[in-house]
mmCIF file of C-alpha atoms in Angstrom:
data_model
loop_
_atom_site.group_PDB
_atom_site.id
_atom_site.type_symbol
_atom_site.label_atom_id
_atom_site.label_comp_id
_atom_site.label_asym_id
_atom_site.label_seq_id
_atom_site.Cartn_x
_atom_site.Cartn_y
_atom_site.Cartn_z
ATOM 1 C CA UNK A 1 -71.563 -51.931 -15.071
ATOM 2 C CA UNK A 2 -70.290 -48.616 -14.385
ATOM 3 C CA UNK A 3 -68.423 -46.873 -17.185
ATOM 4 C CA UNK A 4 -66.386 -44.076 -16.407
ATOM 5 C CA UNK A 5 -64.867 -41.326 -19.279
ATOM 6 C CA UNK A 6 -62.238 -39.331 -18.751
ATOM 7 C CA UNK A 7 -61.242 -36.071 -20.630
ATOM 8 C CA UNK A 8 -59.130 -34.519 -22.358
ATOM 9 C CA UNK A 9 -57.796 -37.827 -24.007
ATOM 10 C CA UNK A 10 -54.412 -35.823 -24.139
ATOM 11 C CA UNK A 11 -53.537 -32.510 -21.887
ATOM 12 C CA UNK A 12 -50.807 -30.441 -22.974
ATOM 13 C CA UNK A 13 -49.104 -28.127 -20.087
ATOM 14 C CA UNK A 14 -45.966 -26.671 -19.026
ATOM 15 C CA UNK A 15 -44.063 -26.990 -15.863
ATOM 16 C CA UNK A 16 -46.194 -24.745 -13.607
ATOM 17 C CA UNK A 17 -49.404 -25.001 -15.096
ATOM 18 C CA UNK A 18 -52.684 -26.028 -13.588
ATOM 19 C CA UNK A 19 -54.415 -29.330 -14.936
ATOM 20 C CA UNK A 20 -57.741 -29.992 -14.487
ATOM 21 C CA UNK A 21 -58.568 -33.799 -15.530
ATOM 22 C CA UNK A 22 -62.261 -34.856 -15.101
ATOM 23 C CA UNK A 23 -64.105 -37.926 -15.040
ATOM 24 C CA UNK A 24 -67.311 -38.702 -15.690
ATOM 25 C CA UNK A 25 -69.217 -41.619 -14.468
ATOM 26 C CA UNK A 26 -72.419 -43.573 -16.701
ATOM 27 C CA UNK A 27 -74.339 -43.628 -13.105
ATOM 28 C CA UNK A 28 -73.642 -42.009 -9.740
ATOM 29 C CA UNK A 29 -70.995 -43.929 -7.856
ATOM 30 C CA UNK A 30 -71.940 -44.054 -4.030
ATOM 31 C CA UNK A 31 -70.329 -42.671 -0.929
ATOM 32 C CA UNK A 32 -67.987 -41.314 -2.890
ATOM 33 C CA UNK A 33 -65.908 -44.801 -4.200
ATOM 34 C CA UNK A 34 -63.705 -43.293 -6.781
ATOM 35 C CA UNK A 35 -60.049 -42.994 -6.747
ATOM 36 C CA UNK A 36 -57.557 -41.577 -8.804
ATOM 37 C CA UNK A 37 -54.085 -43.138 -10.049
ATOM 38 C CA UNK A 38 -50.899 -41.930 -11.534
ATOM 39 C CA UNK A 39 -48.596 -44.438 -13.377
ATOM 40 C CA UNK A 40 -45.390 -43.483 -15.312
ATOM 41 C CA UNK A 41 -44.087 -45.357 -18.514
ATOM 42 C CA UNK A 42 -42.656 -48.770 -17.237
ATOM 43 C CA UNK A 43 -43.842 -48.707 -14.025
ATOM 44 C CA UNK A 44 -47.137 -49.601 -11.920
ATOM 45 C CA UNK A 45 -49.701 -47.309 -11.237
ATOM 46 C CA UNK A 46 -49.411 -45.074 -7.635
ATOM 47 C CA UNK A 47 -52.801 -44.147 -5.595
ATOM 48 C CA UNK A 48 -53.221 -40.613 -5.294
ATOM 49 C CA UNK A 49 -56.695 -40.214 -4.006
ATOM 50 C CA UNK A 50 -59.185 -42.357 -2.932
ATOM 51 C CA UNK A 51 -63.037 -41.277 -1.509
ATOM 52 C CA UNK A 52 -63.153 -38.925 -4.498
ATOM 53 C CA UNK A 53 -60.913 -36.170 -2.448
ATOM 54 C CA UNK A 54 -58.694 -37.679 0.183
ATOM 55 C CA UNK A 55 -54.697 -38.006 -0.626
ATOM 56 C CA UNK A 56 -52.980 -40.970 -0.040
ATOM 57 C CA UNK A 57 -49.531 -41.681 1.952
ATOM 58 C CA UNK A 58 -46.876 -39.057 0.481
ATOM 59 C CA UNK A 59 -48.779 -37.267 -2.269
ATOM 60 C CA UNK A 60 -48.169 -33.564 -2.059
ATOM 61 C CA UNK A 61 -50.832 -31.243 -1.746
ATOM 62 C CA UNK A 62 -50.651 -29.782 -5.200
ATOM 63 C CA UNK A 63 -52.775 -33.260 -6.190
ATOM 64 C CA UNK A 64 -56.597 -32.416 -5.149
ATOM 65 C CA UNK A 65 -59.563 -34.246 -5.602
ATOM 66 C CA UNK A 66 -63.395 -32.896 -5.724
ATOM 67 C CA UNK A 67 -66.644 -34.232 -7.183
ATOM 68 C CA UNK A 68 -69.800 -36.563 -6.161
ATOM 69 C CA UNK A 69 -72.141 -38.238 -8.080
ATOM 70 C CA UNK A 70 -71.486 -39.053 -11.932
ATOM 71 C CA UNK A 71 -68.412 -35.872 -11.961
ATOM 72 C CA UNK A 72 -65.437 -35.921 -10.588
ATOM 73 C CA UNK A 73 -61.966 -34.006 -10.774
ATOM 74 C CA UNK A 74 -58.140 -33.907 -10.341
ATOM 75 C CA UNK A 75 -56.528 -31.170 -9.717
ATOM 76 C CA UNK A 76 -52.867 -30.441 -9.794
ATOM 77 C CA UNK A 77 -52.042 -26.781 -8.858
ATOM 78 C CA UNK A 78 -48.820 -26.363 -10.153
ATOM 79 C CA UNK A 79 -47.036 -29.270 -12.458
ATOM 80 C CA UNK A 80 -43.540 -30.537 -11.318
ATOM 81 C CA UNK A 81 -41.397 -32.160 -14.044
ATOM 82 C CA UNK A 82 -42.163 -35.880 -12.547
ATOM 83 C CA UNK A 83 -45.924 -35.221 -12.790
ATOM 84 C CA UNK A 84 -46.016 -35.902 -16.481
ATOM 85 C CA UNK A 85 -47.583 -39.275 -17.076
ATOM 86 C CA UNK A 86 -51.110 -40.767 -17.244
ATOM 87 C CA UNK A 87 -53.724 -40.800 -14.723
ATOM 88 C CA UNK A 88 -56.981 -42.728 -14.576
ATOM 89 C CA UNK A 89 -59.910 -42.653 -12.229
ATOM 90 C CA UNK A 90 -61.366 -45.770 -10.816
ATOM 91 C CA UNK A 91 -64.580 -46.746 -9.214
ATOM 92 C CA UNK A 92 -64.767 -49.260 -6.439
ATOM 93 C CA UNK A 93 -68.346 -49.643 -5.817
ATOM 94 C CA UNK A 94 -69.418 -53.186 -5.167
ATOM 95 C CA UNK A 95 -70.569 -53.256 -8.827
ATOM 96 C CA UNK A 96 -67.803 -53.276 -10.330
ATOM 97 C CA UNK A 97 -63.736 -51.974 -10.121
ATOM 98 C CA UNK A 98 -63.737 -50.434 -13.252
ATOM 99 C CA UNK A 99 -61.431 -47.758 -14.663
ATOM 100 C CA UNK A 100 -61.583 -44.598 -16.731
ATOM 101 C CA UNK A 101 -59.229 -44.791 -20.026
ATOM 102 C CA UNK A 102 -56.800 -42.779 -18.440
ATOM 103 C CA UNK A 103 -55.687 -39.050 -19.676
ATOM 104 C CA UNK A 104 -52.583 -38.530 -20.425
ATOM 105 C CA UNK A 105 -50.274 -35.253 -19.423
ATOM 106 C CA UNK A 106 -47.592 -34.286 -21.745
ATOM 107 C CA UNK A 107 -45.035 -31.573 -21.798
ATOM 108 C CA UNK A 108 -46.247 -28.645 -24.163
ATOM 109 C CA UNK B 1 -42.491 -52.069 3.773
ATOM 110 C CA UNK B 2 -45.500 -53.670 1.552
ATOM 111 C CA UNK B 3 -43.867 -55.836 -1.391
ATOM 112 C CA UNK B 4 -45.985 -57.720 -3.667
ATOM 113 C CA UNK B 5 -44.284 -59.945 -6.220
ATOM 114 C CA UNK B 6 -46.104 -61.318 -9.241
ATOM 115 C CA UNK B 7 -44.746 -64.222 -11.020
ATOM 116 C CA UNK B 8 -45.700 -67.038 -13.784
ATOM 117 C CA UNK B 9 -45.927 -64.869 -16.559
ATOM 118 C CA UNK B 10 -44.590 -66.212 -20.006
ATOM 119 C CA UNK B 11 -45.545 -66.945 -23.728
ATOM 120 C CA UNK B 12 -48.468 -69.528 -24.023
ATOM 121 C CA UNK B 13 -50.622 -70.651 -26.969
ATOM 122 C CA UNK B 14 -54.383 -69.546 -27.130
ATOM 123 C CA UNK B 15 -56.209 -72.010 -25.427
ATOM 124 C CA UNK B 16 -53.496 -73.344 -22.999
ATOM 125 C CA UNK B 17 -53.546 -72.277 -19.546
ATOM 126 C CA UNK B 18 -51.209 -70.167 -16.967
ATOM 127 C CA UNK B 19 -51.058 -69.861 -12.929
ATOM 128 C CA UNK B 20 -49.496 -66.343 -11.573
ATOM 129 C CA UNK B 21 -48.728 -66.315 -8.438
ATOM 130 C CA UNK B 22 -48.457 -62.800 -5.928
ATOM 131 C CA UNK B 23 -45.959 -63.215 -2.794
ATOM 132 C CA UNK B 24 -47.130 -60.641 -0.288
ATOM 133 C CA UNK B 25 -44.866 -59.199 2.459
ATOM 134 C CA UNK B 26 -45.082 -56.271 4.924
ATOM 135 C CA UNK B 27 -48.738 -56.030 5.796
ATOM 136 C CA UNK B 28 -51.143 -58.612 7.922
ATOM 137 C CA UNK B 29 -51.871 -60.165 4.006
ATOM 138 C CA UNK B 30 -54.985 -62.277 5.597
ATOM 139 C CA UNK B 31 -56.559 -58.659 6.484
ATOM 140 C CA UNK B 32 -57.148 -57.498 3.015
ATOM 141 C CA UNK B 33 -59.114 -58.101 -0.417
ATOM 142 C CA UNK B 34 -56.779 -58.762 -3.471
ATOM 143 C CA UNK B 35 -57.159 -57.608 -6.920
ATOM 144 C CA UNK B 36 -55.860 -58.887 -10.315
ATOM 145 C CA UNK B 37 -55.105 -55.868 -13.171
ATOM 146 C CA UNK B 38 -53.803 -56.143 -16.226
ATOM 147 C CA UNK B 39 -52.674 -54.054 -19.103
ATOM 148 C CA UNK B 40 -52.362 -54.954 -22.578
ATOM 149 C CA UNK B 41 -49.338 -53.192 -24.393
ATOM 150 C CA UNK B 42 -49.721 -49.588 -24.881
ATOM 151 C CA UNK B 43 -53.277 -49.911 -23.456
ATOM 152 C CA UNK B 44 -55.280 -48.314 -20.479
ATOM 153 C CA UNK B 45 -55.549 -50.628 -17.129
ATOM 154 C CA UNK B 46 -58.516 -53.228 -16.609
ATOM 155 C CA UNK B 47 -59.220 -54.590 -13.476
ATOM 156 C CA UNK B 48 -59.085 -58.418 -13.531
ATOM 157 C CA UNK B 49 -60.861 -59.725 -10.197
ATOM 158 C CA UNK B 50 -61.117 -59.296 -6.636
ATOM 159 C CA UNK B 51 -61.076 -62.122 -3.836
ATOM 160 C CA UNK B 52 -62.246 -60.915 -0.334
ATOM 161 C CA UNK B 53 -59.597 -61.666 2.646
ATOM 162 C CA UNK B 54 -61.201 -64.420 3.577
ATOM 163 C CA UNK B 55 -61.543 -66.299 0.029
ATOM 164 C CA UNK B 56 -65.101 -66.429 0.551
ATOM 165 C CA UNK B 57 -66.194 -64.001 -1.941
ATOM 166 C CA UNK B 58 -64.846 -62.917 -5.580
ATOM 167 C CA UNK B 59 -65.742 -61.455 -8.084
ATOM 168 C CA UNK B 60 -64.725 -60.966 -12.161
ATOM 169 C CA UNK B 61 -64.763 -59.047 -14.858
ATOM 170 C CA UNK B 62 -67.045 -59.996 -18.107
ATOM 171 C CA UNK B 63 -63.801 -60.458 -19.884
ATOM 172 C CA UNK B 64 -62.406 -63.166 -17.975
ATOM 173 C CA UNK B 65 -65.747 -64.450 -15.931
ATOM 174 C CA UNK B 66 -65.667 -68.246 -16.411
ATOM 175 C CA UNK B 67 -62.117 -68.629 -17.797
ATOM 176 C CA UNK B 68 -60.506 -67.118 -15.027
ATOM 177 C CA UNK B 69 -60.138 -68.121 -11.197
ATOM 178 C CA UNK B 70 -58.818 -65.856 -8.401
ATOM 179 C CA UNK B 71 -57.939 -67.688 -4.872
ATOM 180 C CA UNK B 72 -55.752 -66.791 -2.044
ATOM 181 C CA UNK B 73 -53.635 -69.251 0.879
ATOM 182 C CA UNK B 74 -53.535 -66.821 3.781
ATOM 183 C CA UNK B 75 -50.878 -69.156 5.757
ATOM 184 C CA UNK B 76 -48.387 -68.726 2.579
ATOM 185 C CA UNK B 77 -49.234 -64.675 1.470
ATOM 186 C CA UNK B 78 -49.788 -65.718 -2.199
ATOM 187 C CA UNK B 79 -52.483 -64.032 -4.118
ATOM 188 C CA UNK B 80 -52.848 -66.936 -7.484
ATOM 189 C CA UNK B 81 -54.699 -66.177 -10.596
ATOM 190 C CA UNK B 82 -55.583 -69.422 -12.726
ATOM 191 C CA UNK B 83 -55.833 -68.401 -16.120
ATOM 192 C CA UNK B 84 -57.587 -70.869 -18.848
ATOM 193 C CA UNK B 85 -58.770 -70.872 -22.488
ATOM 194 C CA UNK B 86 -56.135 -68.157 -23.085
ATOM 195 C CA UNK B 87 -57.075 -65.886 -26.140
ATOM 196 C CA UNK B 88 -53.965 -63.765 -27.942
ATOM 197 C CA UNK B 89 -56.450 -60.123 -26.433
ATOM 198 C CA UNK B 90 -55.503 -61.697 -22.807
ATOM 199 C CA UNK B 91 -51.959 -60.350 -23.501
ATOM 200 C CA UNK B 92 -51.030 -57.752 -20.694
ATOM 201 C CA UNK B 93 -48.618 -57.166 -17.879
ATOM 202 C CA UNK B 94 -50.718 -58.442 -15.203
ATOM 203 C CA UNK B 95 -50.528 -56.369 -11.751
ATOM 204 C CA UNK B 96 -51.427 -57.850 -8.322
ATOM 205 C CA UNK B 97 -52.730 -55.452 -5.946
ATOM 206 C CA UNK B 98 -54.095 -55.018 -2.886
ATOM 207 C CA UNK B 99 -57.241 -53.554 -1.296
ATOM 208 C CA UNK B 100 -56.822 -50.478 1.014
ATOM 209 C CA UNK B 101 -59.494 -50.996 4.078
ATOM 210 C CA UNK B 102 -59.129 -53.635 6.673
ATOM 211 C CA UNK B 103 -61.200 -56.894 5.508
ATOM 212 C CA UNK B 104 -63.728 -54.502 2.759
ATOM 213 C CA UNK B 105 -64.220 -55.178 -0.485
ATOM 214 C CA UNK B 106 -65.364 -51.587 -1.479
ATOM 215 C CA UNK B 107 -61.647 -50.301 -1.048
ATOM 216 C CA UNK B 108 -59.608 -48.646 -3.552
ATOM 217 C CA UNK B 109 -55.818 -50.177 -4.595
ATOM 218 C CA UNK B 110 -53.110 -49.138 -2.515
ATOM 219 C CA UNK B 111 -50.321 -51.382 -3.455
ATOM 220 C CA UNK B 112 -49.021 -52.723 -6.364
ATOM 221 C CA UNK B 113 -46.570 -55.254 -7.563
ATOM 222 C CA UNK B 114 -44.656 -54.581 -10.537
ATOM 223 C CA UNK B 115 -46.359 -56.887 -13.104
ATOM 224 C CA UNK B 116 -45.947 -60.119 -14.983
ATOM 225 C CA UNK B 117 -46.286 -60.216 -18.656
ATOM 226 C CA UNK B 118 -49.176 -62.831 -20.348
ATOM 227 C CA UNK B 119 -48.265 -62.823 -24.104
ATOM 228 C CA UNK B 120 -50.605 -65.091 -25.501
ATOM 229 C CA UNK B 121 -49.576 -66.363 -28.911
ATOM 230 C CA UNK B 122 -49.071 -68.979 -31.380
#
């Protein structure tokens, strides 16, 4: 099984400020099978990317995704007030659906 | 618009056993693989399982492999997950959720119900 780590646990930013939130997986995931998700207290997680870097329906363009391999990353350029939450990377290789622990984004 | 509704959920003693259901709406349900995730209270997500669009393949987590049974009826848009031998660490809000690429497994989750709470407890 593919385990995937995400850091920081915790990221501490002001409106404005760039995040970078990386994942790390135990084994490279292939063609690229790893998505990222946002979800907000009380409600269900929202794709952002998927394919490591492509945006889903309606996500702005300040959410960006890079990586290959075992390292991947989410960028958002400039945090907006409703960008504060937690967001976990996901794998969806045939061996498994597995997610990262999440990182959370806080208000500094 | 996609809507997926989870229901079922509800307080159960460990080793009893619970059926959510998932109404789908708003897409060509019989088109995609459908996922199970849960999260347990103030916890990150785990995926659950995965059932192809046809029923014919699925697949589990450790967690839940042999206690837990995903299936699907295409001509009614319900996603089920059979849940027996509860333990009190299967307590979560249990998403449905489906897959994103037309009849592949290897998709990501594009939709998402709103969750059913499991509490698991004597």
């Amino acid at each position: 099984e593919i385990v995937l780590t995400q850091s920081p646990g915790t990221l501490s930013l002001s409106p404005g400020e760039r995040a970078t939130l990386s994942c790390r997986a135990s084994q490279s995931i292939s063609s690229s099978y790893l998505a990222w998700y946002q979800q907000k207290p009380g409600q269900a997680p929202r794709l952002l990317i998927y394919g490591a870097s492509s945006r889903a329906t309606d996500i702005p363009d300040r959410f960006s995704g890079s990586g290959s391999g075992t390292d991947f990353t989410l960028t958002i350029s400039r945090l907006e007030p409703e960008d504060f939450a937690v967001y976990y990377c996901q794998q969806y290789d045939i061996s498994g659906w597995t997610f990262g622990q999440g990182t959370k984004v806080e208000i500094k | 618009q996609v809507q997926l509704v989870e229901s079922g959920g509800g307080v159960v003693q460990p080793g009893r056993s619970l059926r959510l259901s998932c109404a789908a709406s708003g897409f060509t349900f019989s088109s995609y693989a459908m996922h199970w995730v849960r999260q347990a209270p103030g916890k990150g997500l785990e995926w659950v399982a995965v059932i192809s669009y046809d029923g014919s393949n699925k697949y589990y987590a450790d967690s839940v492999k042999g206690r837990f049974t995903i299936s699907r009826d295409n001509s009614n848009n319900t996603l089920y997950l059979q849940m027996n031998s509860l333990r009190p660490e299967d307590t979560a809000v249990y998403y449905c959720a489906s897959g994103s690429e037309w009849q592949l497994l290897e998709s990501c989750l594009d939709y998402w119900g709103q969750g059913t709470l499991v509490t698991v407890s004597s």
